[in-house]
XYZ file of N, CA and C in Angstrom:
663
model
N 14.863 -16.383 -17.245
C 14.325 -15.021 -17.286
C 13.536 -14.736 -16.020
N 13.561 -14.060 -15.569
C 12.815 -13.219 -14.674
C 11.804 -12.637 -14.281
N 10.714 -13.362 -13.763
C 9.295 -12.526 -13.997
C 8.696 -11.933 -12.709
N 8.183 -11.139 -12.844
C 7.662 -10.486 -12.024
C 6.313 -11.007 -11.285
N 6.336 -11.252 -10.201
C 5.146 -12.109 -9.607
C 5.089 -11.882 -8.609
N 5.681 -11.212 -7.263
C 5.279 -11.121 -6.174
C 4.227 -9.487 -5.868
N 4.159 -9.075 -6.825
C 3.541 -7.894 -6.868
C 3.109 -8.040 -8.284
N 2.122 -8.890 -8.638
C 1.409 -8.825 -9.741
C 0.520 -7.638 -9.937
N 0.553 -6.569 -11.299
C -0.175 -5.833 -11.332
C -1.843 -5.629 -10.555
N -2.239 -6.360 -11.095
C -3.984 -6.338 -10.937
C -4.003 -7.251 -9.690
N -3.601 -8.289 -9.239
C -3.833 -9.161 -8.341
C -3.464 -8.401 -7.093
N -2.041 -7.759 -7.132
C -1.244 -6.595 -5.992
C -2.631 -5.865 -5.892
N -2.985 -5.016 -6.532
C -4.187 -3.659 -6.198
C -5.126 -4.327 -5.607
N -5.572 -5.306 -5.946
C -7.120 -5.837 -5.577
C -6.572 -6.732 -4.041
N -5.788 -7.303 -3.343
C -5.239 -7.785 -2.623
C -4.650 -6.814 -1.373
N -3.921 -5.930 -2.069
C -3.544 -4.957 -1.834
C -4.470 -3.981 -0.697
N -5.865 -3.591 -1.396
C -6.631 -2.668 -0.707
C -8.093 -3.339 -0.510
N -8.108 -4.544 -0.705
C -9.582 -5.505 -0.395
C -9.710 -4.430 0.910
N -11.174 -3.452 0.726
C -11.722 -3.647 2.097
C -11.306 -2.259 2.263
N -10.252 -1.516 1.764
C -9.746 0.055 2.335
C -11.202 1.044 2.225
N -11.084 2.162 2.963
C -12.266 2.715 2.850
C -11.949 3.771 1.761
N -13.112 4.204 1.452
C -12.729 5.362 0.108
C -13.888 6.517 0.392
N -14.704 6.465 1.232
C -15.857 6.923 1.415
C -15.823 8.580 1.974
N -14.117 8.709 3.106
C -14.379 10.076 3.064
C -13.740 11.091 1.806
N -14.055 12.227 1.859
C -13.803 13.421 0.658
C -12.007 13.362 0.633
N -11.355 13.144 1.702
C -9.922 13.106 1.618
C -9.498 12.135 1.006
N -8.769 11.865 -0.270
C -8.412 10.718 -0.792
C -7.521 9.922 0.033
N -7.423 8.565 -0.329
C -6.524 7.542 0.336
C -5.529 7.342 -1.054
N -4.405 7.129 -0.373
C -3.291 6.356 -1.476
C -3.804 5.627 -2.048
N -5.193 4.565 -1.644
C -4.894 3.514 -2.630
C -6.398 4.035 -3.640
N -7.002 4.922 -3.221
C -7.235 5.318 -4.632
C -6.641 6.029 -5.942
N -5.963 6.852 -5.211
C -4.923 7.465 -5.949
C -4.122 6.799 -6.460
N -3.227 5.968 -6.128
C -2.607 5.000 -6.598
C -3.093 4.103 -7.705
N -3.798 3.183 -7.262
C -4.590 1.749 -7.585
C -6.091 1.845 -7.899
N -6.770 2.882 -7.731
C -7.919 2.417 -7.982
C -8.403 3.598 -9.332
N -7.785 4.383 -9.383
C -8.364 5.175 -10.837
C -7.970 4.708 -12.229
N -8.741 5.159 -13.393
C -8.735 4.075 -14.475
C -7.785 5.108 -15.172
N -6.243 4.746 -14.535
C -5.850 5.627 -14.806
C -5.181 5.571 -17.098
N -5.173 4.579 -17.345
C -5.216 4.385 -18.592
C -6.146 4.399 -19.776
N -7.278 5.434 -19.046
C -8.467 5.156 -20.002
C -8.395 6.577 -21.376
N -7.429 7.663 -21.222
C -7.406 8.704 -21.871
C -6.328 8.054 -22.974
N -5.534 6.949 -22.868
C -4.698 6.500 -23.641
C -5.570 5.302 -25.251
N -4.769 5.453 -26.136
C -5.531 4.952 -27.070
C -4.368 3.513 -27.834
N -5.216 2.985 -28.454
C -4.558 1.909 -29.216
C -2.765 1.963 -29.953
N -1.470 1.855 -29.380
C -0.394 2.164 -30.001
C 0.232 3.185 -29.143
N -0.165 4.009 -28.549
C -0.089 4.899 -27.704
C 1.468 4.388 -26.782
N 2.395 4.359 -26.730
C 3.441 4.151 -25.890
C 3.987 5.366 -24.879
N 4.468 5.218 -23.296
C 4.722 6.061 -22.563
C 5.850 5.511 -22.299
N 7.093 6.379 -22.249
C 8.414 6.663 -21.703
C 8.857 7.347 -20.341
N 9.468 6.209 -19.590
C 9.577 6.512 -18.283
C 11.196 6.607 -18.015
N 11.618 7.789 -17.505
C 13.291 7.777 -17.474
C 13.849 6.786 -15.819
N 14.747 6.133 -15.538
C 14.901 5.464 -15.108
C 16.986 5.854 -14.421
N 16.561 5.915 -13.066
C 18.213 6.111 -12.776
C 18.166 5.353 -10.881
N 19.348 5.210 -11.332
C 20.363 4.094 -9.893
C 21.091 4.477 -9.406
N 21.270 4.931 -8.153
C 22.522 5.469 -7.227
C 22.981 4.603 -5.898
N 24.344 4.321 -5.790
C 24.252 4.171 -4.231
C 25.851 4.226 -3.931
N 25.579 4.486 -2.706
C 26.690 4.986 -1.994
C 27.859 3.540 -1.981
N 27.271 2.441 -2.083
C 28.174 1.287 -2.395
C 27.913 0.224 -3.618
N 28.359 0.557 -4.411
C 28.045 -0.642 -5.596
C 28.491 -1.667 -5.529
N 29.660 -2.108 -4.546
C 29.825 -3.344 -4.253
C 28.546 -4.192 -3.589
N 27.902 -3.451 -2.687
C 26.778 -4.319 -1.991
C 25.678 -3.922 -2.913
N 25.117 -2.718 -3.410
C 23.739 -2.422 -4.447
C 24.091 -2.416 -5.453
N 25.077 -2.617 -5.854
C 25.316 -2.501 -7.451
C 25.842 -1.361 -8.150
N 25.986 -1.479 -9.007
C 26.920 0.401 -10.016
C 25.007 0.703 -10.288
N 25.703 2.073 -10.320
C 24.870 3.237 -10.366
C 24.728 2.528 -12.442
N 23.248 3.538 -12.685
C 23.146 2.871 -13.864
C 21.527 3.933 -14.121
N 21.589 4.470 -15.761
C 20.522 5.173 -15.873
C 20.381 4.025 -17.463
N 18.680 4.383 -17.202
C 17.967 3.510 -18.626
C 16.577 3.764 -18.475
N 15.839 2.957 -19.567
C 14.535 3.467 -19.682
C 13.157 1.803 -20.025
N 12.203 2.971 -19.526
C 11.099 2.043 -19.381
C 10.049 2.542 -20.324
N 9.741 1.458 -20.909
C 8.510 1.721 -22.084
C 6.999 1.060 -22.351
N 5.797 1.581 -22.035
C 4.505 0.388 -21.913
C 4.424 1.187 -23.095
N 3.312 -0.629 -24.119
C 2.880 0.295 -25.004
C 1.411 -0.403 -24.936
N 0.461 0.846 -25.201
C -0.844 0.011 -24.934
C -1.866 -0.135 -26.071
N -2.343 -1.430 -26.089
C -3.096 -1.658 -26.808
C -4.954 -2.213 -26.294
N -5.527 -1.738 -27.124
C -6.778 -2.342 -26.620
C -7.156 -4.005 -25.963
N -7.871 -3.441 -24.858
C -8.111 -4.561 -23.797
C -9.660 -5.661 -24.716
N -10.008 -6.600 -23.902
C -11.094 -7.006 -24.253
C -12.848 -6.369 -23.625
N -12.340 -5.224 -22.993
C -13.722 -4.381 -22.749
C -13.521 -3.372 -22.976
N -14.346 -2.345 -23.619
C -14.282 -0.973 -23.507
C -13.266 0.464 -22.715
N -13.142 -0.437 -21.538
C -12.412 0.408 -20.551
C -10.881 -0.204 -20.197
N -10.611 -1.512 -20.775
C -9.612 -2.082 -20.609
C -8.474 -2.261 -21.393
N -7.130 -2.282 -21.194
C -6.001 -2.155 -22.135
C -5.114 -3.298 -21.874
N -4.250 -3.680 -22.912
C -3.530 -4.753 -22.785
C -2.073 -3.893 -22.621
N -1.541 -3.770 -21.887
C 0.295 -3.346 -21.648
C 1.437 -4.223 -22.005
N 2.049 -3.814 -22.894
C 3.156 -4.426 -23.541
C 4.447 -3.381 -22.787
N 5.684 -4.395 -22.008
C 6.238 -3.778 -20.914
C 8.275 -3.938 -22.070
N 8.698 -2.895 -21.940
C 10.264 -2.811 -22.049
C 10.598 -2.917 -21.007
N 11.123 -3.429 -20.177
C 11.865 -3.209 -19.162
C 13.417 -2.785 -18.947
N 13.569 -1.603 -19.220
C 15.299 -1.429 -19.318
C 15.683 -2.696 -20.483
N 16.835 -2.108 -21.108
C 17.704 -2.087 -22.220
C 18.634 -3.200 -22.075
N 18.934 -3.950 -23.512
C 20.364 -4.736 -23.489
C 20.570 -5.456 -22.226
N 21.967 -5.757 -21.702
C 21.678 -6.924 -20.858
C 21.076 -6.963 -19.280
N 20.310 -5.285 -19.498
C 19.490 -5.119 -18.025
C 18.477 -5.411 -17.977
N 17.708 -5.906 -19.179
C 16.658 -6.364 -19.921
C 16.049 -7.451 -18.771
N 14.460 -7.202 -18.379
C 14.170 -8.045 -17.246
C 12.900 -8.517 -18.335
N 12.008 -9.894 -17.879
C 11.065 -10.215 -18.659
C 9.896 -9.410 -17.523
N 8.954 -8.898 -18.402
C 7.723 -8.081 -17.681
C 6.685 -8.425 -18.595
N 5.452 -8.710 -18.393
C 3.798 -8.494 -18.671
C 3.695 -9.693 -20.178
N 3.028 -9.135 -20.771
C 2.377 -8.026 -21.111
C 0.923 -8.535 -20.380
N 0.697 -7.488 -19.723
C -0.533 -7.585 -18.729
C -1.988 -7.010 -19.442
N -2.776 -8.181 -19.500
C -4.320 -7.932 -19.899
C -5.084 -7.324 -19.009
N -6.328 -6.726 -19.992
C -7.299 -6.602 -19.323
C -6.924 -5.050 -18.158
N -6.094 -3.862 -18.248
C -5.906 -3.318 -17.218
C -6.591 -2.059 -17.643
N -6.713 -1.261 -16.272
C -7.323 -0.028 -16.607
C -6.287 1.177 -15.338
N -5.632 0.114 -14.384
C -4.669 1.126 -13.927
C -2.951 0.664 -14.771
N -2.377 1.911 -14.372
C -1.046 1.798 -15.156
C -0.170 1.023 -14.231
N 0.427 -0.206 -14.421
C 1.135 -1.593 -14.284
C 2.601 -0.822 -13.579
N 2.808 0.609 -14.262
C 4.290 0.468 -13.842
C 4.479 0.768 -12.507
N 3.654 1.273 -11.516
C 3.936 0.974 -10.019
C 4.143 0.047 -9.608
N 3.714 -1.193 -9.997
C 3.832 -2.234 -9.282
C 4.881 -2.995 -10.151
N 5.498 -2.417 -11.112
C 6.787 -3.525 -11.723
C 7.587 -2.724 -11.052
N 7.869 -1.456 -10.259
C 8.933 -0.972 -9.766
C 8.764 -0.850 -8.355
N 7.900 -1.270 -7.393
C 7.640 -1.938 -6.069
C 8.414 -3.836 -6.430
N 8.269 -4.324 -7.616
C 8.717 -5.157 -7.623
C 9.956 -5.409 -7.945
N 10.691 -4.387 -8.297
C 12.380 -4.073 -8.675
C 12.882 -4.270 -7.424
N 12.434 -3.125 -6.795
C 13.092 -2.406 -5.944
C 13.140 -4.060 -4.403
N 11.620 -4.446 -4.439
C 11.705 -5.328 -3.633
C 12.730 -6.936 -3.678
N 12.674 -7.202 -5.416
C 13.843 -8.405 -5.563
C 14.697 -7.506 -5.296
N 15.624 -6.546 -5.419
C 16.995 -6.562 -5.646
C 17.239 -6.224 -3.587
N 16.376 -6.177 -2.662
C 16.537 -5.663 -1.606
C 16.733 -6.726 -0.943
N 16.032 -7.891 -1.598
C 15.417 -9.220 -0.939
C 16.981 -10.113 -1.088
N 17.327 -9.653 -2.363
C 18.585 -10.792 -2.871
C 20.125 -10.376 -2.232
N 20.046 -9.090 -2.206
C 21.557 -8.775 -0.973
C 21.148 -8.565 0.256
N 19.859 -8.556 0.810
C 20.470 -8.914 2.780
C 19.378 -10.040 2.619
N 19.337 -10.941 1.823
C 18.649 -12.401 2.114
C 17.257 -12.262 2.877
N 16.372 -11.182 2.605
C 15.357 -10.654 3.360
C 14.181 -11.483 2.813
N 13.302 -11.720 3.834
C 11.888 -12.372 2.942
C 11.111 -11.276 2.355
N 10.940 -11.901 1.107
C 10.204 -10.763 0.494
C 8.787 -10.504 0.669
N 8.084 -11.606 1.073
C 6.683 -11.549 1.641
C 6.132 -10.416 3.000
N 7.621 -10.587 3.768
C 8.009 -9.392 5.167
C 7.622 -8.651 4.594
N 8.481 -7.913 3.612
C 8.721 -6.466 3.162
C 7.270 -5.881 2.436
N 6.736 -7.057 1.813
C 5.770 -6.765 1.193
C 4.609 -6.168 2.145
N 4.913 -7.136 2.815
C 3.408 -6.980 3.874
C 3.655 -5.429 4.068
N 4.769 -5.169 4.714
C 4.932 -3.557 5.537
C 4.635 -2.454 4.430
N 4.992 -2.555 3.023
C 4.519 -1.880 2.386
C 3.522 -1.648 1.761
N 2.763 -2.917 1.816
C 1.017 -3.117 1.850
C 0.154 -1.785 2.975
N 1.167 -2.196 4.406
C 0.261 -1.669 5.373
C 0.380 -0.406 5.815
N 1.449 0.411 5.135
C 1.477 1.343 4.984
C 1.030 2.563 4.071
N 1.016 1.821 2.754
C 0.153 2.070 1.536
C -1.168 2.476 2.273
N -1.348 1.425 2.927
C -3.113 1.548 3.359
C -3.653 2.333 3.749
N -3.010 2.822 4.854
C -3.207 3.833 5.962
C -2.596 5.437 5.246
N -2.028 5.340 3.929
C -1.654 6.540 3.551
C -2.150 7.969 3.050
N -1.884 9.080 3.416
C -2.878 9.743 2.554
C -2.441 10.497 1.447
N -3.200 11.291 0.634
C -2.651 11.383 -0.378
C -2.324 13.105 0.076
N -0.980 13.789 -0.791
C -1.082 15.278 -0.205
C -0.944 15.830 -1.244
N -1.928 16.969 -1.604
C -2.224 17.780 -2.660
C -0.766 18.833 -3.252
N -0.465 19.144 -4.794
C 0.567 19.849 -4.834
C 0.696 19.871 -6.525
N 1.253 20.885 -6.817
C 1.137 21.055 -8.064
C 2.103 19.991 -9.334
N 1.918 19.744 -10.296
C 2.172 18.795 -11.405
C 3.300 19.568 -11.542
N 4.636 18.710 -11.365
C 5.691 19.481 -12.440
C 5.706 19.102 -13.750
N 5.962 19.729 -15.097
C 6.070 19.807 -16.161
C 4.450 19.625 -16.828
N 3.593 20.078 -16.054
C 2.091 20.247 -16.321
C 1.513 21.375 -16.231
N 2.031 22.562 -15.721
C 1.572 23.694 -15.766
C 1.302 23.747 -14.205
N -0.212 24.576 -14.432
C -0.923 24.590 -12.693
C -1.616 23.382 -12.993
N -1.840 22.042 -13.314
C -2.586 21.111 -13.298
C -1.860 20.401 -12.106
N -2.997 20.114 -10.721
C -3.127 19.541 -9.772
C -2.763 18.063 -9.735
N -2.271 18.036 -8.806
C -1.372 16.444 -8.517
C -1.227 16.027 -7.368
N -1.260 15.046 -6.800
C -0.950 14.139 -5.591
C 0.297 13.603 -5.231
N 1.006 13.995 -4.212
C 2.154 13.284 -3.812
C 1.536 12.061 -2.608
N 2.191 10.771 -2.229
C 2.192 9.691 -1.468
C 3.437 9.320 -1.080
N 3.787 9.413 -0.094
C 4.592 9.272 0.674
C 4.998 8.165 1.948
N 5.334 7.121 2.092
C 5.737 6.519 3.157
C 6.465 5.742 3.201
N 6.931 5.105 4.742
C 8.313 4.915 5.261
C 8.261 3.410 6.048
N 7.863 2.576 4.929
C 7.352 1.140 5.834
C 7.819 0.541 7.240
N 9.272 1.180 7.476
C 9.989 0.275 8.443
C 10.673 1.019 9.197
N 10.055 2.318 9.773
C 10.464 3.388 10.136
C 10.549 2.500 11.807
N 9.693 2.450 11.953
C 9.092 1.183 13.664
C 9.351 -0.050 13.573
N 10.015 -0.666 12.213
C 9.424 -1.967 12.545
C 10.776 -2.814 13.345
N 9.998 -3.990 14.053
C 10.988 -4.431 15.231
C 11.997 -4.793 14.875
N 12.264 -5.202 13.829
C 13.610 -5.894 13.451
C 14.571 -4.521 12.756
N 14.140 -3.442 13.140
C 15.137 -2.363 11.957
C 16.139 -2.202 12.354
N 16.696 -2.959 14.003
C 18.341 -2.806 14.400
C 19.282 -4.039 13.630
N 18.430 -4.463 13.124
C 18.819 -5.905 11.809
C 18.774 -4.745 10.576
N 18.536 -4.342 9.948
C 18.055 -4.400 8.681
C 19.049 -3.023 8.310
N 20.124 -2.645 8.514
C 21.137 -2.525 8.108
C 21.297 -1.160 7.164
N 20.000 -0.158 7.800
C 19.550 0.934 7.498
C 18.363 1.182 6.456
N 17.889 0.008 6.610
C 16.589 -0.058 5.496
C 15.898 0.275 6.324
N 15.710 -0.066 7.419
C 14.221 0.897 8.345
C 14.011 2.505 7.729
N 15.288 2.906 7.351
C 14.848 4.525 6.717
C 14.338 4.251 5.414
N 14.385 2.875 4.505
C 13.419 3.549 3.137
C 12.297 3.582 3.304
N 11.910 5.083 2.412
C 10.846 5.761 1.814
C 11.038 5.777 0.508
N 9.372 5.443 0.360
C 8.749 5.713 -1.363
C 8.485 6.771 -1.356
N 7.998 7.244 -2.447
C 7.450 8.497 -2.988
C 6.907 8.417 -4.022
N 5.711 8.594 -4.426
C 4.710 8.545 -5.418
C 4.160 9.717 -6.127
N 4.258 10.288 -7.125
C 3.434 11.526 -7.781
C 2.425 11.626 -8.458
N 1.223 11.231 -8.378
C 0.561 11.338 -9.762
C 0.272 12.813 -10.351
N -0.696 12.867 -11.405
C -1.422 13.542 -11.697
C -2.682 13.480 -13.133
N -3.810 13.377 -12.864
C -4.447 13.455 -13.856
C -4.407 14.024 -15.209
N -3.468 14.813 -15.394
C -2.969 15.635 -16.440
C -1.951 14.738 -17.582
N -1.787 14.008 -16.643
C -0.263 13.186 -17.015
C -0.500 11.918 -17.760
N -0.311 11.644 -19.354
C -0.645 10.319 -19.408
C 0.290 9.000 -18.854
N -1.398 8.035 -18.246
C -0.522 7.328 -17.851
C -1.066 7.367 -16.135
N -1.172 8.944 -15.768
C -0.976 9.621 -14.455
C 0.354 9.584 -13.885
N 0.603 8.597 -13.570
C 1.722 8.378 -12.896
C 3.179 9.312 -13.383
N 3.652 10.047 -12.475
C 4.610 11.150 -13.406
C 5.969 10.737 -12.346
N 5.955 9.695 -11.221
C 7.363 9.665 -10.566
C 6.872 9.074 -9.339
N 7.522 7.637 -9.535
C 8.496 6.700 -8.447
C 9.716 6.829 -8.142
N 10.018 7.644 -6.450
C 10.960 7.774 -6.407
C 11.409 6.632 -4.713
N 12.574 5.952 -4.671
C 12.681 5.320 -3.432
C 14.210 4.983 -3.164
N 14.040 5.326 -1.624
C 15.517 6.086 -1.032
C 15.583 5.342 0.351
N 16.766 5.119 0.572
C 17.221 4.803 1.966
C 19.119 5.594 2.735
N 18.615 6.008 3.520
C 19.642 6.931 3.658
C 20.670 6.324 5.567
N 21.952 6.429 5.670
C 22.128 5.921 6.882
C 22.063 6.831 7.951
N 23.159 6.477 9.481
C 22.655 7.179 10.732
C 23.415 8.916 10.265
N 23.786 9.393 9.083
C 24.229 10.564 9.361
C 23.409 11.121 8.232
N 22.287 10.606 7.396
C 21.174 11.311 6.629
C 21.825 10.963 4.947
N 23.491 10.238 4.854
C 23.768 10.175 3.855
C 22.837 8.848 2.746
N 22.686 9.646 1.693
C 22.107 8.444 1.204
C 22.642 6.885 0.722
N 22.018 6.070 1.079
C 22.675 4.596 1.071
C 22.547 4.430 -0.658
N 20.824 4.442 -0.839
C 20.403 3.678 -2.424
C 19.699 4.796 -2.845
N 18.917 4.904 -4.206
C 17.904 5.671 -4.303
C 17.910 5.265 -5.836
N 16.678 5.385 -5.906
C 16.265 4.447 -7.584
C 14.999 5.120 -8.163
N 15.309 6.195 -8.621
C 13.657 7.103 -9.063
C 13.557 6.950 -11.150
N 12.182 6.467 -11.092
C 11.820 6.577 -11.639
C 10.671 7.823 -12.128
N 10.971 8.255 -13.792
C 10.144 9.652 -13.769
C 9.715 9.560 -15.038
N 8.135 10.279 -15.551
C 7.558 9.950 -16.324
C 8.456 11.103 -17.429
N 8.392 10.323 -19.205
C 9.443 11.230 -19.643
C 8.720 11.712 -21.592
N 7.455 11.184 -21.379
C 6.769 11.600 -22.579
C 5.859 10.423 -22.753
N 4.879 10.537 -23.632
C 4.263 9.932 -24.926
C 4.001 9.887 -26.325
N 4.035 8.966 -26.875
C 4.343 9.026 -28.392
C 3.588 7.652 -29.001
């Protein structure tokens, strides 16, 4: 089985942004992201449904296209402010082993789908995954957050995050058009959970898209 470990929830955030500044009025990604408690409006049993879809221009090298779903369900943590996440990870035999992660107060599923996206990238061009990580660490960092309205929230205010780890980086005449992926991040406070859409794309030299794997927030119950 399969576990998720190179982007451990809580260990990723705190590792992640040791040290980022938060101090001016303009938010940074990694508060927005990683540092708000963003599971604290959620209650004991409480489960969130995340819709889940796969595209690419070659399924021989990324695989068949493929839609399914993601499910946390949360239960009380051992402090006041903390929750324990019990993780579905996609269905039947797409079924990956995930969490269940203690003790959290941000929502886990960013970083199980930074960690999808990074095994399955790592395992067809034989890439180190520690590389990739780093660049998307250091871009995270430096990111900012850009203001814009919540879809399926009304006028309730939301944050898009945006960036393109390997847009520069030296090796991208290797990397076989991955220098163009970009993430895309949505939150919004309105949203349980916050998190309302992980979306991440790599496209080649004529803008066509290569992969793209978005995840989108799809209720609670």
């Amino acid at each position: 089985m399969r576990h998720f470990s190179v982007f451990g929830a809580a260990a990723f955030a705190c590792a992640l942004f040791a040290g980022s500044a938060s101090a001016t009025q303009e938010p940074q990604a990694a508060d927005i992201l990683f540092e708000r408690p963003q599971l604290e409006k959620l209650k004991g049993g409480d489960r969130l449904d995340y819709s889940y879809s796969f595209k690419s221009a070659d399924p021989s090298l990324f695989g068949p296209a493929f839609d399914d779903r993601i499910g946390l369900r949360v239960e009380p943590g051992d402090g006041p402010d903390k929750k324990k996440v019990e993780v579905e990870m996609f269905s039947a035999e797409r079924r990956r082993a995930a969490g269940p992660f203690e003790d959290m107060s941000g929502n886990p599923l960013l970083s199980l789908m930074l960690e999808e996206n990074l095994q399955r990238l790592a395992a067809i061009f034989q890439a180190n995954p520690r590389y990739m990580k780093t660049a998307i660490r250091l871009a995270l960092r430096n990111a900012k957050a850009t203001p814009e309205p919540s879809e399926g929230f009304g006028d309730a205010p939301g944050w898009r995050v945006e960036v393109a780890p390997f847009k520069d980086d030296p090796h991208k005449a290797r990397m076989h058009g991955l220098d163009t992926l970009t993430y895309r991040f949505r939150v919004s406070e309105a949203a349980p959970g916050e998190i309302t859409e992980i979306a991440i794309s790599a496209r080649d030299a004529k803008g066509d898209v290569l992969f793209e794997e978005t995840t989108r927030y799809a209720g609670k119950h």
